[in-house]
Tab-separated table of C-alpha atoms and ligand atoms in Angstrom:
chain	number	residue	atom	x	y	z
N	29	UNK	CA	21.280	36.500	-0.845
N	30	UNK	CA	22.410	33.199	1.245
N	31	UNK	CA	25.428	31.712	-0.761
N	32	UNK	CA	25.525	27.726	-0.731
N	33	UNK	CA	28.044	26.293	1.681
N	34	UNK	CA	29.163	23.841	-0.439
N	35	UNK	CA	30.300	25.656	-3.642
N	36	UNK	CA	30.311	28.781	-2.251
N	37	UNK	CA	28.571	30.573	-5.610
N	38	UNK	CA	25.370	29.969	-6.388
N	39	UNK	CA	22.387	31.014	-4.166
N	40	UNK	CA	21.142	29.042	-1.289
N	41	UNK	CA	17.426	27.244	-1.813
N	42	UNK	CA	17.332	25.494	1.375
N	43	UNK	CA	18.826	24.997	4.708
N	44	UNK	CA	19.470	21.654	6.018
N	45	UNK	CA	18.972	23.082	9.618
N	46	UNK	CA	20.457	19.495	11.232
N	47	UNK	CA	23.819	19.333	9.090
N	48	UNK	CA	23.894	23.184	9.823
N	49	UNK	CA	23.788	23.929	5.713
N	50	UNK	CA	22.822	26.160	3.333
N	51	UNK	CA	22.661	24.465	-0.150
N	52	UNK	CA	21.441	25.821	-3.820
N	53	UNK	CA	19.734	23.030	-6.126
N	54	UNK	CA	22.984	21.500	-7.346
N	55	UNK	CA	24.153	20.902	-4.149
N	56	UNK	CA	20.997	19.940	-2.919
N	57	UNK	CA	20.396	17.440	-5.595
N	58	UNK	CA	24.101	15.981	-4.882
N	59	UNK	CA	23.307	16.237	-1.107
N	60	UNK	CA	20.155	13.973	-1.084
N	61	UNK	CA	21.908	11.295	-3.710
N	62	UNK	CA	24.969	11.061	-1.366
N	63	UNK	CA	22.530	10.551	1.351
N	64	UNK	CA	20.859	7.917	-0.024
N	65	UNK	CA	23.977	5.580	-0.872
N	66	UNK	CA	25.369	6.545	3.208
N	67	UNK	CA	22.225	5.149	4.018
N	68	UNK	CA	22.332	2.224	2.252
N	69	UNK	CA	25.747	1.154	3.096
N	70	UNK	CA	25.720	2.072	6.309
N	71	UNK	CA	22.559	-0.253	7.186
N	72	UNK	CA	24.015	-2.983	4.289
N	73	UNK	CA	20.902	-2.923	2.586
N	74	UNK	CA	22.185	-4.036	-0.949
N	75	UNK	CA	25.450	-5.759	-2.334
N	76	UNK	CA	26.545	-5.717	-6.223
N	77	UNK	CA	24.585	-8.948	-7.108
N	78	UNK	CA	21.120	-7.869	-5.441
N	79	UNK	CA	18.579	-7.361	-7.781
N	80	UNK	CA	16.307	-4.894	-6.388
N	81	UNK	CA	12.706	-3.903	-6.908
N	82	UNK	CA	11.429	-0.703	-6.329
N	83	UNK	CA	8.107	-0.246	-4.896
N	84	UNK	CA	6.621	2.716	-7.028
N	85	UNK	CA	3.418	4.084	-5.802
N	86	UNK	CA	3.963	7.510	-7.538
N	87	UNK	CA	3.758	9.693	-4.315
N	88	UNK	CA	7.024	12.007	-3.846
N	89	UNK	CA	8.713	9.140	-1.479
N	90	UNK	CA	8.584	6.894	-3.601
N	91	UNK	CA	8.990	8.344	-7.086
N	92	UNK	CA	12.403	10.389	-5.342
N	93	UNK	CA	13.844	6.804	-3.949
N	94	UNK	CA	13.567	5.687	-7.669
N	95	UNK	CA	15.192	8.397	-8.801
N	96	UNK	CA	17.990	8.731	-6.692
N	97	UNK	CA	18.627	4.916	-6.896
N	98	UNK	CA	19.202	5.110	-10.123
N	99	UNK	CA	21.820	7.929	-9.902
N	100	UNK	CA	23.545	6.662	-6.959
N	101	UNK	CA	24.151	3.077	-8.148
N	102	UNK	CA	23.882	2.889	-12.281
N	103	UNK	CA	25.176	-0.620	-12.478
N	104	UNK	CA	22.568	-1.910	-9.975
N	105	UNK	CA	19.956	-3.653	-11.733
N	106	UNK	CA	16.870	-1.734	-10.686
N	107	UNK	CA	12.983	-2.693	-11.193
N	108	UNK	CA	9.863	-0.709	-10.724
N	109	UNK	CA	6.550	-2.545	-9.718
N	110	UNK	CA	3.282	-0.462	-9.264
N	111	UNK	CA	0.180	-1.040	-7.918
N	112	UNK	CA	-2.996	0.112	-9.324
N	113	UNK	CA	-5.103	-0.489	-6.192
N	114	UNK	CA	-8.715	0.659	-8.026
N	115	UNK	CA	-9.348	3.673	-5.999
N	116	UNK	CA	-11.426	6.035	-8.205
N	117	UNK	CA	-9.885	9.245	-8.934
N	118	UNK	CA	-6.971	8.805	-7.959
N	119	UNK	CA	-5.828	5.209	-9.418
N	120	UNK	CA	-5.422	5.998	-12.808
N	121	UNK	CA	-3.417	9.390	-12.064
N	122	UNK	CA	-0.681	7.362	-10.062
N	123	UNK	CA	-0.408	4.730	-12.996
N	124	UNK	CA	0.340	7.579	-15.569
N	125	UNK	CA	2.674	9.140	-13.806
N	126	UNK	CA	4.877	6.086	-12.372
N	127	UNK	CA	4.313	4.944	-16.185
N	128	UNK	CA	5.978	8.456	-17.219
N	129	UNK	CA	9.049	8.403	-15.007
N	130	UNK	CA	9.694	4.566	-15.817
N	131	UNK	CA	9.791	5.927	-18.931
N	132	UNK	CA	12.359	8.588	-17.986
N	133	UNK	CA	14.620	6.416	-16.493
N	134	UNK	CA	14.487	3.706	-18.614
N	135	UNK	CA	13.777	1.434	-15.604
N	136	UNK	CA	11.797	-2.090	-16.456
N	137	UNK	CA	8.144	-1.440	-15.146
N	138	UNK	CA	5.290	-4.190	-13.800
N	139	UNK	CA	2.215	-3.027	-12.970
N	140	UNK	CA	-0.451	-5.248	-10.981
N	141	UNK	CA	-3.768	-3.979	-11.510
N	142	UNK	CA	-5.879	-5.246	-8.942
N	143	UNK	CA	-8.937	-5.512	-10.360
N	144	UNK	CA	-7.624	-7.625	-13.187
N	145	UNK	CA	-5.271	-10.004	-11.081
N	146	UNK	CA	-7.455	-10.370	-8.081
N	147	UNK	CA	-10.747	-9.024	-8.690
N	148	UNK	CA	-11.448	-6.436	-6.375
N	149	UNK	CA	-10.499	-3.300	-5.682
N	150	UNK	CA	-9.480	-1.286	-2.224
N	151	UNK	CA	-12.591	0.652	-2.773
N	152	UNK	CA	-14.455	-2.142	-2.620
N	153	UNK	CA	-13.414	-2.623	1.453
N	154	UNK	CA	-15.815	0.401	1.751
N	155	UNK	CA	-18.548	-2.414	2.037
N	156	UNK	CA	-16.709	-4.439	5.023
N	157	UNK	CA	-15.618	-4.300	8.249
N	158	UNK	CA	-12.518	-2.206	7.241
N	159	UNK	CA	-14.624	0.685	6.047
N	160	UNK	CA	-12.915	2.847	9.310
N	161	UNK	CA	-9.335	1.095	8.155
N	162	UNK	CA	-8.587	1.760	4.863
N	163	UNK	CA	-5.311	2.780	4.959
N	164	UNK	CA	-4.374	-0.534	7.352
N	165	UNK	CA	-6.495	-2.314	4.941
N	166	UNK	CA	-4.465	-1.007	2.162
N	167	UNK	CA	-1.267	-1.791	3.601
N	168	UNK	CA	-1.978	-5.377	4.592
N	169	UNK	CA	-2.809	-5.413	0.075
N	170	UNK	CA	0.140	-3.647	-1.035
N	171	UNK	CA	2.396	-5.580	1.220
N	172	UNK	CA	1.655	-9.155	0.106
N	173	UNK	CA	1.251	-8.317	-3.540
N	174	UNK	CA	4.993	-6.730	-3.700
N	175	UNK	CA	6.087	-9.579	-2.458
N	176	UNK	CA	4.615	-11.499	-5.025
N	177	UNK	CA	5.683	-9.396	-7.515
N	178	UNK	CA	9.348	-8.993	-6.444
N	179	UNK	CA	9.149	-12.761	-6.474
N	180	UNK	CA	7.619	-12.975	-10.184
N	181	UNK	CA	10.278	-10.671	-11.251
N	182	UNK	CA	12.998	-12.529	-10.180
N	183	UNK	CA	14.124	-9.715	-7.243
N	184	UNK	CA	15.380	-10.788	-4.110
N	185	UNK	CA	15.542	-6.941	-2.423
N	186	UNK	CA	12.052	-4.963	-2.277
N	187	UNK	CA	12.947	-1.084	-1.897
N	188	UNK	CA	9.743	1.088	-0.441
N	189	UNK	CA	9.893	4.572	-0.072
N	190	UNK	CA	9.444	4.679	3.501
N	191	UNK	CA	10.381	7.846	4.919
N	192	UNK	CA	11.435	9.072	8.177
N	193	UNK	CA	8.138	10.731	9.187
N	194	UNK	CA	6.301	7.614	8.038
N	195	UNK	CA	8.580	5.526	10.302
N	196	UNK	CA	8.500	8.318	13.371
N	197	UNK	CA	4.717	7.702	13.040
N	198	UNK	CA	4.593	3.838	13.187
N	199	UNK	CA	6.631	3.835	15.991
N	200	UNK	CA	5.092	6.200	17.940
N	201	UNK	CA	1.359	4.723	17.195
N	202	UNK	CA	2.788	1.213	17.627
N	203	UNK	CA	4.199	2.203	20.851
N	204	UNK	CA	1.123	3.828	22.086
N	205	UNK	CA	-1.109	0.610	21.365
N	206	UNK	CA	1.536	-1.584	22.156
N	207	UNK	CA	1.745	-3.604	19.243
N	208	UNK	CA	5.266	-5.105	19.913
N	209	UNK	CA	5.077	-7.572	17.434
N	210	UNK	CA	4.774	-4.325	14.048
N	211	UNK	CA	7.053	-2.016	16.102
N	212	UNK	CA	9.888	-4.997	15.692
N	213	UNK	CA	9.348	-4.388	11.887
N	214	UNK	CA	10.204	-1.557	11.698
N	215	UNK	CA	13.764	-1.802	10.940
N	216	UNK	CA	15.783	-0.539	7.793
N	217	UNK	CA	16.628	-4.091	6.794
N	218	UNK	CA	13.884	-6.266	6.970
N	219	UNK	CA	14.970	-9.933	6.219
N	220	UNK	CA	12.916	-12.564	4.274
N	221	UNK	CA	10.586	-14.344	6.715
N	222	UNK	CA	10.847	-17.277	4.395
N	223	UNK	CA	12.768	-18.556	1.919
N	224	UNK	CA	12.312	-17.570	-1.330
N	225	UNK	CA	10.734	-14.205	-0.227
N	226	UNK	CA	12.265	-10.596	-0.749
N	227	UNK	CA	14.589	-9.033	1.656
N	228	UNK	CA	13.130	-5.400	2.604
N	229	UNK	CA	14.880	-2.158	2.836
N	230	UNK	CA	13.717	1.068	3.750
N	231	UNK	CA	16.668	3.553	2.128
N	232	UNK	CA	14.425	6.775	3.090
N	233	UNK	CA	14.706	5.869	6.580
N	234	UNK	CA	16.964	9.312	7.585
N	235	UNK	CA	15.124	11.406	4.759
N	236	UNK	CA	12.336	13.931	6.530
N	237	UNK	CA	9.254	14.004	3.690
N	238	UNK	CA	10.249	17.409	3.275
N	239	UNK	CA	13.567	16.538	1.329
N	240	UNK	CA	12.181	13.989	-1.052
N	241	UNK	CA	9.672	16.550	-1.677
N	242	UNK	CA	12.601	19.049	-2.632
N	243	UNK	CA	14.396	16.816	-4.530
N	244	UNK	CA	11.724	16.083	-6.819
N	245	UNK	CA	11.098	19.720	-7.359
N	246	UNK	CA	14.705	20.042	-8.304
N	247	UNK	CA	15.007	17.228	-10.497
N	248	UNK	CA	11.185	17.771	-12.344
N	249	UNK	CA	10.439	14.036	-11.911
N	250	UNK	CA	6.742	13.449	-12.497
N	251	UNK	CA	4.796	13.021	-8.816
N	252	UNK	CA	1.323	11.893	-8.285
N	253	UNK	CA	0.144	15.690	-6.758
N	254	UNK	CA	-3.488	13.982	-5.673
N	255	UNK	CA	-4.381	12.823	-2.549
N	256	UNK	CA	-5.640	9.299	-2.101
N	257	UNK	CA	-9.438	10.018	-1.187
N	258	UNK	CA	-9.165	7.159	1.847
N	259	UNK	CA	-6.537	9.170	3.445
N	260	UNK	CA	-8.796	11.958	5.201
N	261	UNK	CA	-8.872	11.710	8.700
N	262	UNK	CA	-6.453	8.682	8.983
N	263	UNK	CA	-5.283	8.306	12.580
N	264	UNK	CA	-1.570	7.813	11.113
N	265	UNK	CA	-2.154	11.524	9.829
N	266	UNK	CA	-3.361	12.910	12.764
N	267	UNK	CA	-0.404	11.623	14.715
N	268	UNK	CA	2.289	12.858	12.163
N	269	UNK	CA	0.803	16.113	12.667
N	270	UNK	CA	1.670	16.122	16.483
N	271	UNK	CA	5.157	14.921	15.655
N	272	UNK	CA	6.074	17.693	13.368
N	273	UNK	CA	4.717	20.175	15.915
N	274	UNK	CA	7.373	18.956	18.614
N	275	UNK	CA	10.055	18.721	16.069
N	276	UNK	CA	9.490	21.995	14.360
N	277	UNK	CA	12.115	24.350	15.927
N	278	UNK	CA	14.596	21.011	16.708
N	279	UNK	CA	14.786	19.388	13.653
N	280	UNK	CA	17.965	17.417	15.632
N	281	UNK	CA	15.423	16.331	17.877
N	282	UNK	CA	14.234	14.351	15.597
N	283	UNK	CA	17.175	12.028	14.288
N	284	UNK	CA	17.908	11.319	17.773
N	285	UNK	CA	14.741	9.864	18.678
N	286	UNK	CA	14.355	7.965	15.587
N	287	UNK	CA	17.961	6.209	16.845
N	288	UNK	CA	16.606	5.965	20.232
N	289	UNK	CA	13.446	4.180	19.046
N	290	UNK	CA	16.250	1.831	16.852
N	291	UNK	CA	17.804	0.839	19.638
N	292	UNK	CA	14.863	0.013	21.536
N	293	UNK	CA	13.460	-2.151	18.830
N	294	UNK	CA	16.843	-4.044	18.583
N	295	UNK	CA	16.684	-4.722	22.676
N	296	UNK	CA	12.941	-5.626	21.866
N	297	UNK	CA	13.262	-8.183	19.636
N	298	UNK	CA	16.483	-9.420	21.672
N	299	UNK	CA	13.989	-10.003	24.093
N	300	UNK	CA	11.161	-11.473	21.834
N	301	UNK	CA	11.191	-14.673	20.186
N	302	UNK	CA	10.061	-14.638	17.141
N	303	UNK	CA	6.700	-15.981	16.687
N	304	UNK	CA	6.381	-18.906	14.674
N	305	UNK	CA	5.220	-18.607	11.068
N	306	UNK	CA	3.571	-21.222	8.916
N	307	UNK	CA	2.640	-21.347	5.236
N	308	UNK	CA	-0.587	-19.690	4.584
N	309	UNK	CA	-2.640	-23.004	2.854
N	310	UNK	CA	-3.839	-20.567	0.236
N	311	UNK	CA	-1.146	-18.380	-1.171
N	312	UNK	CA	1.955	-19.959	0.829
N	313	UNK	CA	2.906	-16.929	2.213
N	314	UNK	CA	3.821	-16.526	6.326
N	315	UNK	CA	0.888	-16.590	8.457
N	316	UNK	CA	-0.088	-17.273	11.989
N	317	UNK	CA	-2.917	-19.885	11.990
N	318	UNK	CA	-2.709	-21.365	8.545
N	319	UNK	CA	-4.196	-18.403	6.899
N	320	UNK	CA	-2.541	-15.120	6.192
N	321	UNK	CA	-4.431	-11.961	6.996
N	322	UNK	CA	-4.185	-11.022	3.115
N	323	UNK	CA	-6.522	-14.024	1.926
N	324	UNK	CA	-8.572	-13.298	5.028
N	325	UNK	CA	-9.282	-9.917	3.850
N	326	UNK	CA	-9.594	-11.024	0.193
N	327	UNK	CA	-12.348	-13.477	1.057
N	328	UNK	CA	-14.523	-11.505	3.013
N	329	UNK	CA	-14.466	-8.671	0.380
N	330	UNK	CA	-14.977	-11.491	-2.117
N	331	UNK	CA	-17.798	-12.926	-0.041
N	332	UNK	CA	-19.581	-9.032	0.143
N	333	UNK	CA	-19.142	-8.232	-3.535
N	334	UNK	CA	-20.578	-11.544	-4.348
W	278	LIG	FE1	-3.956	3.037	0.419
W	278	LIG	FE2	-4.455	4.738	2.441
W	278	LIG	FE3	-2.440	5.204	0.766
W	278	LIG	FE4	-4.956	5.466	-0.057
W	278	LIG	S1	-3.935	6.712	1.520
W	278	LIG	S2	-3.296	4.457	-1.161
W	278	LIG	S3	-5.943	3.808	1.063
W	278	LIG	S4	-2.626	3.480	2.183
W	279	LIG	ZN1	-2.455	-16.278	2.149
């Protein structure tokens, strides 16, 4: 039997090969909450007065971040928004079980159900252009409608559940195609691009999936176990994959390039100026040309349902 090398009795239910530990669920649990509130301070990601939204999709990241938030900072005043996005079989399941740990927590919970607020739903994308971009389809969605809701809530921090695979992946994708302008986003403290707007933070930026996966296992929080039926064969996937291939036997490996790739994007966007952004003349929000690429993809599914 391992013994944990923090309290030295109870058995050992995982090693946490890059601090060199052997922990049992207590000290596991502890381990991951402590974690969470280095992170945050160490990036200042929230100060006492911040109210700060959580965005729940009810995937492990996500679901774990809520959690642990919770426990780390009890005074903070936390809020939950979800996202039913529409996509059959799988929608529903996420609500329920976001629903359930809200519930747990006793954390204030708004949901946005797209098909009510907007319309539409993602599967409904199947009929455009994005058919082969889902996910990126998805994203471009979730993004501008938790802003909207962290706004409606009164939040001025949006929390996502981010984690360090998720970010490894970005990075290395947005590197590949050389999309400077997204791989400058991807930063643990993302601030508002206009007034008005939530800041965004990314506390799961150091947490491998594998952890938040463990902790919610150890702590019985209800998870969303089934898989999104858009996510099969999505490039991000694929690329992930790869990643935790290299990293498998140096799981240091793999902190060190995510601070190399940090750097990098802070010399990056030393050296870019920000583009300019005006207000989108439907919805307000940042855009390029007057439009943002949310009510782009709105009316063109709009225009194909119609
Ligand atoms: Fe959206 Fe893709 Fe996630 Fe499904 S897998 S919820 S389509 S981002
Ligand atoms: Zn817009």
């Amino acid at each position: 039997m391992v013994i944990c090398s923090r309290c030295k009795s109870n058995e050992a239910i995982t090693r946490i090969a890059y601090a060199k530990m052997n922990l049992c669920i207590e000290c596991f649990k502890k381990f991951y909450v402590n974690k969470l509130k280095k992170t945050i301070e160490e990036y200042h990601m929230i100060n006492g007065e911040d109210i700060v939204a959580v965005a729940v999709s009810g995937g492990k990241d996500s679901v774990a971040l809520l959690h642990a938030l919770r426990n780390a900072y009890p005074k903070l005043e936390v809020k939950a928004i979800h996202i039913n996005l529409g996509i059959e079989g799988y929608s529903k399941h996420s609500q329920e079980k976001v629903e359930e740990l809200a519930k747990q927590l006793d954390v204030e919970l708004h949901i946005v159900d797209i098909r009510k607020e907007i319309g539409i739903s993602i599967d409904d994308f199947k009929k455009t252009k994005f058919k082969g971009k889902m996910c990126s389809v998805c994203g471009t969605v979730k993004r501008h409608i938790m802003d909207e809701a962290a706004m409606n809530i009164g939040a001025n921090t949006l929390a996502t559940g981010h984690n360090m695979d998720d970010f490894m992946t970005f990075m290395v994708k947005n590197f590949i195609t050389r999309q400077w302008n997204q791989l400058v986003k991807l930063k643990p403290v993302v601030p508002p691009l206009m007034s008005g707007m939530p800041k965004k933070i990314r506390p799961l930026i150091k947490f491998p999936a594998e952890e938040n996966m463990l902790y919610c296992y150890y702590t019985k929080i209800p998870v969303n176990e089934v898989e999104c039926p858009h996510s099969k064969g999505a490039k991000t996937l694929e690329v992930m994959k790869i990643l935790n291939e290299l990293f498998k036997d140096e799981p240091n490996m793999k902190y060190q390039v995510l601070g190399s790739f940090l750097n990098l994007i802070s010399l990056l966007e030393d050296a870019m100026k920000e583009e300019g952004v005006i207000p989108c003349r439907k919805c307000g929000f940042p855009s390029k040309d007057g439009l943002c690429s949310y009510c782009k993809r709105i009316e063109l599914v709009k225009s194909i349902s119609k």
